[in-house]
Amino acid sequence: MKLNKAVLHRVEVPMKAPFTTAHGAIGSREVIIVELEDDKGRRGYGEIAAFSSPFYTEETVTTAWHIAKDFLLPSLNEKDATRIFRTVQGHPMAKAGIEQALFDLKAKREGRSLSEYIGGTRKEVAAGGVISLSGDPKKELRTLKQAGFQRAKVKVERGREKEQLQALREEDASFPLMIDGNGAYESPDELLPLDEFKLLMIEQPFRSGDFRKHRHLQKKMNTPICLDESIRSFEDAVQAMEFKACRILNVKLSRVGGWSEALQIHDRAVNEDMPLWCGGMVETGIGKAHSLALASLPSFTLPGDLSGSDRYFEKDIIKDPISLEGGFIRVPEGPGIGVEPDFGYMESVTKDRWFQRY
């Protein structure tokens, strides 16, 4: 594929309300939109979904901007993306945003939706909502249920999990709940009492990369353990499966380094009969459209962290917002990711721009 131009748009999109986790709160979402144009004038879009500070992984918007413009994009028209990526250690989110734009372009060149291009089988995917630490959990659960979400992921405060879950179970004794540990726990003994709440899963209780401790916990708990931050590549996913460190995997395109890695993880999960779900990064509609294509693959059997454009943002940066209907979101059917940027609005929230002609 011959490219004419690469553009990076550093945008900051206002949020309806602060989104709070165990690591802190964000009041606006800063991301980098990657735009690639081929020699026929077609444009592909991806999203570098690193956060402004390194609370989730060591990558930030600033480091990803540097890596993308100074190392990954300059020679993209001369070398295969996989070869370029191998010369740069780490930085999976920067790589993922660029590869997303390439896959969008490839699907558009063939006149197919991205879902069809990668072998997706679902026309709509089940959506799960998130209950953050910043609001009334019972009220948030009622809001999620009224909107049709299929499950709730509860951001918990260490030491108050039972109190939080008990309140939610008083509100609804059977609605599918999971908790997200965000790597904040140290001992399996802290979590064993949570079996009584019949959770759908416990996500990433221990620090990233600690497969041993997760394996130990999973052997003792009936509740399935799910790994998130620990899975940053296909190799990490293989280790988790072989070590039996979990029973479920969360796959995020940005965290694992892009489409190539995510598709390998999916295919291995099919062989291992490992359920997958698509994690969210509080993305704009561009990143969300890629995630919807990913969630359309056969092994993504659990509701993902997917929501409509109006869940977190007053206004999304795409022309036609993504909508949640009856607990499901339709996978875009147009060419490529099936959504187009609203350039007028995107311009108004752009903080910096860089481009290169090939």
PDB file of N, CA and C in Angstrom, residues 62-143:
ATOM      1  N   THR A  62       1.825  12.106  25.616  1.00  0.00           N
ATOM      2  CA  THR A  62       3.059  12.787  25.199  1.00  0.00           C
ATOM      3  C   THR A  62       4.097  11.805  24.694  1.00  0.00           C
ATOM      4  N   THR A  63       4.311  10.694  25.389  1.00  0.00           N
ATOM      5  CA  THR A  63       5.305   9.723  24.911  1.00  0.00           C
ATOM      6  C   THR A  63       4.851   9.080  23.613  1.00  0.00           C
ATOM      7  N   ALA A  64       3.543   8.792  23.490  1.00  0.00           N
ATOM      8  CA  ALA A  64       3.035   8.165  22.270  1.00  0.00           C
ATOM      9  C   ALA A  64       3.177   9.100  21.072  1.00  0.00           C
ATOM     10  N   TRP A  65       2.944  10.395  21.296  1.00  0.00           N
ATOM     11  CA  TRP A  65       3.117  11.398  20.234  1.00  0.00           C
ATOM     12  C   TRP A  65       4.557  11.372  19.723  1.00  0.00           C
ATOM     13  N   HIS A  66       5.492  11.367  20.652  1.00  0.00           N
ATOM     14  CA  HIS A  66       6.914  11.339  20.306  1.00  0.00           C
ATOM     15  C   HIS A  66       7.278  10.074  19.522  1.00  0.00           C
ATOM     16  N   ILE A  67       6.864   8.926  20.010  1.00  0.00           N
ATOM     17  CA  ILE A  67       7.219   7.661  19.364  1.00  0.00           C
ATOM     18  C   ILE A  67       6.584   7.549  17.982  1.00  0.00           C
ATOM     19  N   ALA A  68       5.337   7.959  17.856  1.00  0.00           N
ATOM     20  CA  ALA A  68       4.648   7.849  16.574  1.00  0.00           C
ATOM     21  C   ALA A  68       5.278   8.749  15.511  1.00  0.00           C
ATOM     22  N   LYS A  69       5.521  10.007  15.852  1.00  0.00           N
ATOM     23  CA  LYS A  69       5.995  10.948  14.830  1.00  0.00           C
ATOM     24  C   LYS A  69       7.496  10.855  14.566  1.00  0.00           C
ATOM     25  N   ASP A  70       8.263  10.439  15.570  1.00  0.00           N
ATOM     26  CA  ASP A  70       9.723  10.435  15.401  1.00  0.00           C
ATOM     27  C   ASP A  70      10.297   9.064  15.045  1.00  0.00           C
ATOM     28  N   PHE A  71       9.548   7.991  15.281  1.00  0.00           N
ATOM     29  CA  PHE A  71      10.100   6.658  15.038  1.00  0.00           C
ATOM     30  C   PHE A  71       9.228   5.752  14.169  1.00  0.00           C
ATOM     31  N   LEU A  72       7.918   5.770  14.379  1.00  0.00           N
ATOM     32  CA  LEU A  72       7.074   4.801  13.684  1.00  0.00           C
ATOM     33  C   LEU A  72       6.581   5.286  12.327  1.00  0.00           C
ATOM     34  N   LEU A  73       6.132   6.528  12.240  1.00  0.00           N
ATOM     35  CA  LEU A  73       5.533   7.001  10.995  1.00  0.00           C
ATOM     36  C   LEU A  73       6.522   7.429   9.911  1.00  0.00           C
ATOM     37  N   PRO A  74       7.715   7.946  10.235  1.00  0.00           N
ATOM     38  CA  PRO A  74       8.587   8.450   9.177  1.00  0.00           C
ATOM     39  C   PRO A  74       8.907   7.453   8.068  1.00  0.00           C
ATOM     40  N   SER A  75       9.102   6.183   8.400  1.00  0.00           N
ATOM     41  CA  SER A  75       9.466   5.208   7.372  1.00  0.00           C
ATOM     42  C   SER A  75       8.335   4.245   7.032  1.00  0.00           C
ATOM     43  N   LEU A  76       7.116   4.584   7.402  1.00  0.00           N
ATOM     44  CA  LEU A  76       5.994   3.663   7.210  1.00  0.00           C
ATOM     45  C   LEU A  76       5.735   3.365   5.741  1.00  0.00           C
ATOM     46  N   ASN A  77       5.985   4.316   4.858  1.00  0.00           N
ATOM     47  CA  ASN A  77       5.729   4.095   3.440  1.00  0.00           C
ATOM     48  C   ASN A  77       6.820   3.267   2.771  1.00  0.00           C
ATOM     49  N   GLU A  78       7.950   3.077   3.465  1.00  0.00           N
ATOM     50  CA  GLU A  78       9.076   2.358   2.868  1.00  0.00           C
ATOM     51  C   GLU A  78       9.201   0.924   3.387  1.00  0.00           C
ATOM     52  N   LYS A  79       8.684   0.691   4.584  1.00  0.00           N
ATOM     53  CA  LYS A  79       8.839  -0.620   5.205  1.00  0.00           C
ATOM     54  C   LYS A  79       7.498  -1.129   5.720  1.00  0.00           C
ATOM     55  N   ASP A  80       7.373  -2.451   5.828  1.00  0.00           N
ATOM     56  CA  ASP A  80       6.189  -3.063   6.410  1.00  0.00           C
ATOM     57  C   ASP A  80       6.050  -2.623   7.869  1.00  0.00           C
ATOM     58  N   ALA A  81       4.802  -2.370   8.287  1.00  0.00           N
ATOM     59  CA  ALA A  81       4.572  -1.878   9.649  1.00  0.00           C
ATOM     60  C   ALA A  81       5.119  -2.837  10.691  1.00  0.00           C
ATOM     61  N   THR A  82       4.977  -4.135  10.447  1.00  0.00           N
ATOM     62  CA  THR A  82       5.458  -5.121  11.421  1.00  0.00           C
ATOM     63  C   THR A  82       6.963  -4.999  11.618  1.00  0.00           C
ATOM     64  N   ARG A  83       7.702  -4.776  10.544  1.00  0.00           N
ATOM     65  CA  ARG A  83       9.162  -4.612  10.644  1.00  0.00           C
ATOM     66  C   ARG A  83       9.513  -3.356  11.429  1.00  0.00           C
ATOM     67  N   ILE A  84       8.767  -2.267  11.176  1.00  0.00           N
ATOM     68  CA  ILE A  84       9.031  -1.020  11.900  1.00  0.00           C
ATOM     69  C   ILE A  84       8.736  -1.201  13.380  1.00  0.00           C
ATOM     70  N   PHE A  85       7.623  -1.844  13.697  1.00  0.00           N
ATOM     71  CA  PHE A  85       7.230  -2.037  15.089  1.00  0.00           C
ATOM     72  C   PHE A  85       8.280  -2.849  15.851  1.00  0.00           C
ATOM     73  N   ARG A  86       8.889  -3.811  15.193  1.00  0.00           N
ATOM     74  CA  ARG A  86       9.882  -4.659  15.863  1.00  0.00           C
ATOM     75  C   ARG A  86      11.149  -3.907  16.211  1.00  0.00           C
ATOM     76  N   THR A  87      11.400  -2.793  15.538  1.00  0.00           N
ATOM     77  CA  THR A  87      12.611  -2.020  15.839  1.00  0.00           C
ATOM     78  C   THR A  87      12.417  -1.087  17.034  1.00  0.00           C
ATOM     79  N   VAL A  88      11.173  -0.949  17.501  1.00  0.00           N
ATOM     80  CA  VAL A  88      10.866  -0.083  18.639  1.00  0.00           C
ATOM     81  C   VAL A  88      10.337  -0.950  19.769  1.00  0.00           C
ATOM     82  N   GLN A  89      11.036  -0.955  20.884  1.00  0.00           N
ATOM     83  CA  GLN A  89      10.626  -1.774  22.020  1.00  0.00           C
ATOM     84  C   GLN A  89       9.455  -1.115  22.750  1.00  0.00           C
ATOM     85  N   GLY A  90       8.450  -1.934  23.099  1.00  0.00           N
ATOM     86  CA  GLY A  90       7.320  -1.428  23.868  1.00  0.00           C
ATOM     87  C   GLY A  90       6.427  -0.499  23.076  1.00  0.00           C
ATOM     88  N   HIS A  91       5.789   0.449  23.762  1.00  0.00           N
ATOM     89  CA  HIS A  91       4.901   1.450  23.178  1.00  0.00           C
ATOM     90  C   HIS A  91       3.764   0.830  22.358  1.00  0.00           C
ATOM     91  N   PRO A  92       3.054  -0.150  22.928  1.00  0.00           N
ATOM     92  CA  PRO A  92       1.988  -0.812  22.163  1.00  0.00           C
ATOM     93  C   PRO A  92       0.852   0.113  21.750  1.00  0.00           C
ATOM     94  N   MET A  93       0.545   1.136  22.564  1.00  0.00           N
ATOM     95  CA  MET A  93      -0.588   1.997  22.204  1.00  0.00           C
ATOM     96  C   MET A  93      -0.265   2.868  20.995  1.00  0.00           C
ATOM     97  N   ALA A  94       0.951   3.351  20.920  1.00  0.00           N
ATOM     98  CA  ALA A  94       1.359   4.117  19.738  1.00  0.00           C
ATOM     99  C   ALA A  94       1.291   3.241  18.486  1.00  0.00           C
ATOM    100  N   LYS A  95       1.771   2.015  18.611  1.00  0.00           N
ATOM    101  CA  LYS A  95       1.732   1.078  17.482  1.00  0.00           C
ATOM    102  C   LYS A  95       0.296   0.742  17.101  1.00  0.00           C
ATOM    103  N   ALA A  96      -0.545   0.536  18.119  1.00  0.00           N
ATOM    104  CA  ALA A  96      -1.927   0.131  17.859  1.00  0.00           C
ATOM    105  C   ALA A  96      -2.687   1.188  17.065  1.00  0.00           C
ATOM    106  N   GLY A  97      -2.516   2.469  17.415  1.00  0.00           N
ATOM    107  CA  GLY A  97      -3.239   3.520  16.712  1.00  0.00           C
ATOM    108  C   GLY A  97      -2.866   3.581  15.242  1.00  0.00           C
ATOM    109  N   ILE A  98      -1.593   3.386  14.944  1.00  0.00           N
ATOM    110  CA  ILE A  98      -1.138   3.393  13.556  1.00  0.00           C
ATOM    111  C   ILE A  98      -1.672   2.177  12.810  1.00  0.00           C
ATOM    112  N   GLU A  99      -1.603   1.007  13.452  1.00  0.00           N
ATOM    113  CA  GLU A  99      -2.091  -0.196  12.775  1.00  0.00           C
ATOM    114  C   GLU A  99      -3.602  -0.144  12.575  1.00  0.00           C
ATOM    115  N   GLN A 100      -4.323   0.477  13.498  1.00  0.00           N
ATOM    116  CA  GLN A 100      -5.764   0.652  13.299  1.00  0.00           C
ATOM    117  C   GLN A 100      -6.032   1.424  12.011  1.00  0.00           C
ATOM    118  N   ALA A 101      -5.315   2.519  11.815  1.00  0.00           N
ATOM    119  CA  ALA A 101      -5.510   3.322  10.600  1.00  0.00           C
ATOM    120  C   ALA A 101      -5.185   2.508   9.355  1.00  0.00           C
ATOM    121  N   LEU A 102      -4.151   1.674   9.426  1.00  0.00           N
ATOM    122  CA  LEU A 102      -3.791   0.829   8.283  1.00  0.00           C
ATOM    123  C   LEU A 102      -4.889  -0.192   7.988  1.00  0.00           C
ATOM    124  N   PHE A 103      -5.437  -0.821   9.023  1.00  0.00           N
ATOM    125  CA  PHE A 103      -6.494  -1.813   8.807  1.00  0.00           C
ATOM    126  C   PHE A 103      -7.759  -1.144   8.259  1.00  0.00           C
ATOM    127  N   ASP A 104      -8.067   0.053   8.742  1.00  0.00           N
ATOM    128  CA  ASP A 104      -9.210   0.794   8.207  1.00  0.00           C
ATOM    129  C   ASP A 104      -9.015   1.042   6.715  1.00  0.00           C
ATOM    130  N   LEU A 105      -7.809   1.457   6.337  1.00  0.00           N
ATOM    131  CA  LEU A 105      -7.505   1.688   4.923  1.00  0.00           C
ATOM    132  C   LEU A 105      -7.598   0.403   4.105  1.00  0.00           C
ATOM    133  N   LYS A 106      -7.055  -0.687   4.631  1.00  0.00           N
ATOM    134  CA  LYS A 106      -7.075  -1.956   3.897  1.00  0.00           C
ATOM    135  C   LYS A 106      -8.497  -2.417   3.629  1.00  0.00           C
ATOM    136  N   ALA A 107      -9.359  -2.302   4.650  1.00  0.00           N
ATOM    137  CA  ALA A 107     -10.754  -2.705   4.470  1.00  0.00           C
ATOM    138  C   ALA A 107     -11.440  -1.802   3.449  1.00  0.00           C
ATOM    139  N   LYS A 108     -11.160  -0.489   3.490  1.00  0.00           N
ATOM    140  CA  LYS A 108     -11.777   0.440   2.540  1.00  0.00           C
ATOM    141  C   LYS A 108     -11.304   0.159   1.119  1.00  0.00           C
ATOM    142  N   ARG A 109     -10.052  -0.227   0.948  1.00  0.00           N
ATOM    143  CA  ARG A 109      -9.536  -0.553  -0.383  1.00  0.00           C
ATOM    144  C   ARG A 109     -10.278  -1.738  -0.988  1.00  0.00           C
ATOM    145  N   GLU A 110     -10.755  -2.643  -0.128  1.00  0.00           N
ATOM    146  CA  GLU A 110     -11.495  -3.815  -0.600  1.00  0.00           C
ATOM    147  C   GLU A 110     -13.004  -3.590  -0.594  1.00  0.00           C
ATOM    148  N   GLY A 111     -13.434  -2.400  -0.153  1.00  0.00           N
ATOM    149  CA  GLY A 111     -14.850  -2.097  -0.132  1.00  0.00           C
ATOM    150  C   GLY A 111     -15.630  -2.904   0.877  1.00  0.00           C
ATOM    151  N   ARG A 112     -14.970  -3.304   1.979  1.00  0.00           N
ATOM    152  CA  ARG A 112     -15.621  -4.123   3.004  1.00  0.00           C
ATOM    153  C   ARG A 112     -15.578  -3.416   4.352  1.00  0.00           C
ATOM    154  N   SER A 113     -16.498  -3.807   5.210  1.00  0.00           N
ATOM    155  CA  SER A 113     -16.428  -3.302   6.579  1.00  0.00           C
ATOM    156  C   SER A 113     -15.221  -3.933   7.254  1.00  0.00           C
ATOM    157  N   LEU A 114     -14.711  -3.270   8.276  1.00  0.00           N
ATOM    158  CA  LEU A 114     -13.569  -3.820   8.998  1.00  0.00           C
ATOM    159  C   LEU A 114     -13.947  -5.142   9.662  1.00  0.00           C
ATOM    160  N   SER A 115     -15.158  -5.241  10.183  1.00  0.00           N
ATOM    161  CA  SER A 115     -15.613  -6.487  10.795  1.00  0.00           C
ATOM    162  C   SER A 115     -15.544  -7.634   9.797  1.00  0.00           C
ATOM    163  N   GLU A 116     -16.063  -7.414   8.606  1.00  0.00           N
ATOM    164  CA  GLU A 116     -16.023  -8.450   7.574  1.00  0.00           C
ATOM    165  C   GLU A 116     -14.581  -8.770   7.184  1.00  0.00           C
ATOM    166  N   TYR A 117     -13.752  -7.740   7.079  1.00  0.00           N
ATOM    167  CA  TYR A 117     -12.353  -7.913   6.672  1.00  0.00           C
ATOM    168  C   TYR A 117     -11.588  -8.825   7.627  1.00  0.00           C
ATOM    169  N   ILE A 118     -11.875  -8.739   8.943  1.00  0.00           N
ATOM    170  CA  ILE A 118     -11.138  -9.544   9.918  1.00  0.00           C
ATOM    171  C   ILE A 118     -11.826 -10.864  10.261  1.00  0.00           C
ATOM    172  N   GLY A 119     -13.011 -11.114   9.675  1.00  0.00           N
ATOM    173  CA  GLY A 119     -13.709 -12.364   9.951  1.00  0.00           C
ATOM    174  C   GLY A 119     -14.743 -12.292  11.047  1.00  0.00           C
ATOM    175  N   GLY A 120     -15.245 -11.103  11.346  1.00  0.00           N
ATOM    176  CA  GLY A 120     -16.279 -10.956  12.364  1.00  0.00           C
ATOM    177  C   GLY A 120     -17.574 -11.621  11.942  1.00  0.00           C
ATOM    178  N   THR A 121     -18.325 -12.116  12.919  1.00  0.00           N
ATOM    179  CA  THR A 121     -19.564 -12.839  12.627  1.00  0.00           C
ATOM    180  C   THR A 121     -20.804 -12.187  13.233  1.00  0.00           C
ATOM    181  N   ARG A 122     -20.631 -11.237  14.144  1.00  0.00           N
ATOM    182  CA  ARG A 122     -21.775 -10.616  14.809  1.00  0.00           C
ATOM    183  C   ARG A 122     -22.140  -9.291  14.147  1.00  0.00           C
ATOM    184  N   LYS A 123     -23.437  -9.058  14.035  1.00  0.00           N
ATOM    185  CA  LYS A 123     -23.929  -7.786  13.515  1.00  0.00           C
ATOM    186  C   LYS A 123     -24.143  -6.769  14.626  1.00  0.00           C
ATOM    187  N   GLU A 124     -24.264  -7.275  15.859  1.00  0.00           N
ATOM    188  CA  GLU A 124     -24.375  -6.402  17.023  1.00  0.00           C
ATOM    189  C   GLU A 124     -23.690  -7.079  18.199  1.00  0.00           C
ATOM    190  N   VAL A 125     -23.219  -6.280  19.133  1.00  0.00           N
ATOM    191  CA  VAL A 125     -22.485  -6.841  20.275  1.00  0.00           C
ATOM    192  C   VAL A 125     -23.100  -6.338  21.577  1.00  0.00           C
ATOM    193  N   ALA A 126     -23.049  -7.210  22.584  1.00  0.00           N
ATOM    194  CA  ALA A 126     -23.608  -6.859  23.891  1.00  0.00           C
ATOM    195  C   ALA A 126     -22.718  -5.840  24.588  1.00  0.00           C
ATOM    196  N   ALA A 127     -23.362  -4.885  25.247  1.00  0.00           N
ATOM    197  CA  ALA A 127     -22.628  -3.798  25.896  1.00  0.00           C
ATOM    198  C   ALA A 127     -22.702  -3.923  27.409  1.00  0.00           C
ATOM    199  N   GLY A 128     -21.573  -3.668  28.053  1.00  0.00           N
ATOM    200  CA  GLY A 128     -21.500  -3.621  29.502  1.00  0.00           C
ATOM    201  C   GLY A 128     -21.148  -2.221  29.952  1.00  0.00           C
ATOM    202  N   GLY A 129     -21.693  -1.808  31.078  1.00  0.00           N
ATOM    203  CA  GLY A 129     -21.411  -0.479  31.595  1.00  0.00           C
ATOM    204  C   GLY A 129     -20.461  -0.519  32.768  1.00  0.00           C
ATOM    205  N   VAL A 130     -20.012   0.647  33.182  1.00  0.00           N
ATOM    206  CA  VAL A 130     -19.053   0.782  34.276  1.00  0.00           C
ATOM    207  C   VAL A 130     -19.650   1.649  35.377  1.00  0.00           C
ATOM    208  N   ILE A 131     -19.517   1.191  36.624  1.00  0.00           N
ATOM    209  CA  ILE A 131     -19.904   1.981  37.782  1.00  0.00           C
ATOM    210  C   ILE A 131     -18.624   2.529  38.396  1.00  0.00           C
ATOM    211  N   SER A 132     -18.428   3.831  38.309  1.00  0.00           N
ATOM    212  CA  SER A 132     -17.179   4.438  38.768  1.00  0.00           C
ATOM    213  C   SER A 132     -17.253   4.731  40.263  1.00  0.00           C
ATOM    214  N   LEU A 133     -16.166   5.233  40.802  1.00  0.00           N
ATOM    215  CA  LEU A 133     -16.105   5.562  42.225  1.00  0.00           C
ATOM    216  C   LEU A 133     -16.654   6.950  42.542  1.00  0.00           C
ATOM    217  N   SER A 134     -17.063   7.687  41.516  1.00  0.00           N
ATOM    218  CA  SER A 134     -17.407   9.088  41.727  1.00  0.00           C
ATOM    219  C   SER A 134     -18.884   9.337  42.017  1.00  0.00           C
ATOM    220  N   GLY A 135     -19.732   8.313  41.872  1.00  0.00           N
ATOM    221  CA  GLY A 135     -21.158   8.547  42.049  1.00  0.00           C
ATOM    222  C   GLY A 135     -21.796   7.611  43.057  1.00  0.00           C
ATOM    223  N   ASP A 136     -23.124   7.625  43.093  1.00  0.00           N
ATOM    224  CA  ASP A 136     -23.921   6.737  43.940  1.00  0.00           C
ATOM    225  C   ASP A 136     -24.037   5.401  43.210  1.00  0.00           C
ATOM    226  N   PRO A 137     -23.436   4.314  43.728  1.00  0.00           N
ATOM    227  CA  PRO A 137     -23.424   3.049  42.985  1.00  0.00           C
ATOM    228  C   PRO A 137     -24.812   2.497  42.683  1.00  0.00           C
ATOM    229  N   LYS A 138     -25.746   2.611  43.628  1.00  0.00           N
ATOM    230  CA  LYS A 138     -27.097   2.107  43.384  1.00  0.00           C
ATOM    231  C   LYS A 138     -27.772   2.886  42.258  1.00  0.00           C
ATOM    232  N   LYS A 139     -27.605   4.202  42.293  1.00  0.00           N
ATOM    233  CA  LYS A 139     -28.195   5.031  41.244  1.00  0.00           C
ATOM    234  C   LYS A 139     -27.555   4.711  39.895  1.00  0.00           C
ATOM    235  N   GLU A 140     -26.229   4.536  39.887  1.00  0.00           N
ATOM    236  CA  GLU A 140     -25.549   4.220  38.633  1.00  0.00           C
ATOM    237  C   GLU A 140     -26.008   2.876  38.093  1.00  0.00           C
ATOM    238  N   LEU A 141     -26.220   1.892  38.977  1.00  0.00           N
ATOM    239  CA  LEU A 141     -26.701   0.584  38.530  1.00  0.00           C
ATOM    240  C   LEU A 141     -28.088   0.706  37.910  1.00  0.00           C
ATOM    241  N   ARG A 142     -28.968   1.479  38.535  1.00  0.00           N
ATOM    242  CA  ARG A 142     -30.306   1.673  37.972  1.00  0.00           C
ATOM    243  C   ARG A 142     -30.225   2.328  36.594  1.00  0.00           C
ATOM    244  N   THR A 143     -29.314   3.296  36.469  1.00  0.00           N
ATOM    245  CA  THR A 143     -29.140   3.972  35.179  1.00  0.00           C
ATOM    246  C   THR A 143     -28.655   3.003  34.109  1.00  0.00           C
TER     247      THR A 143
END
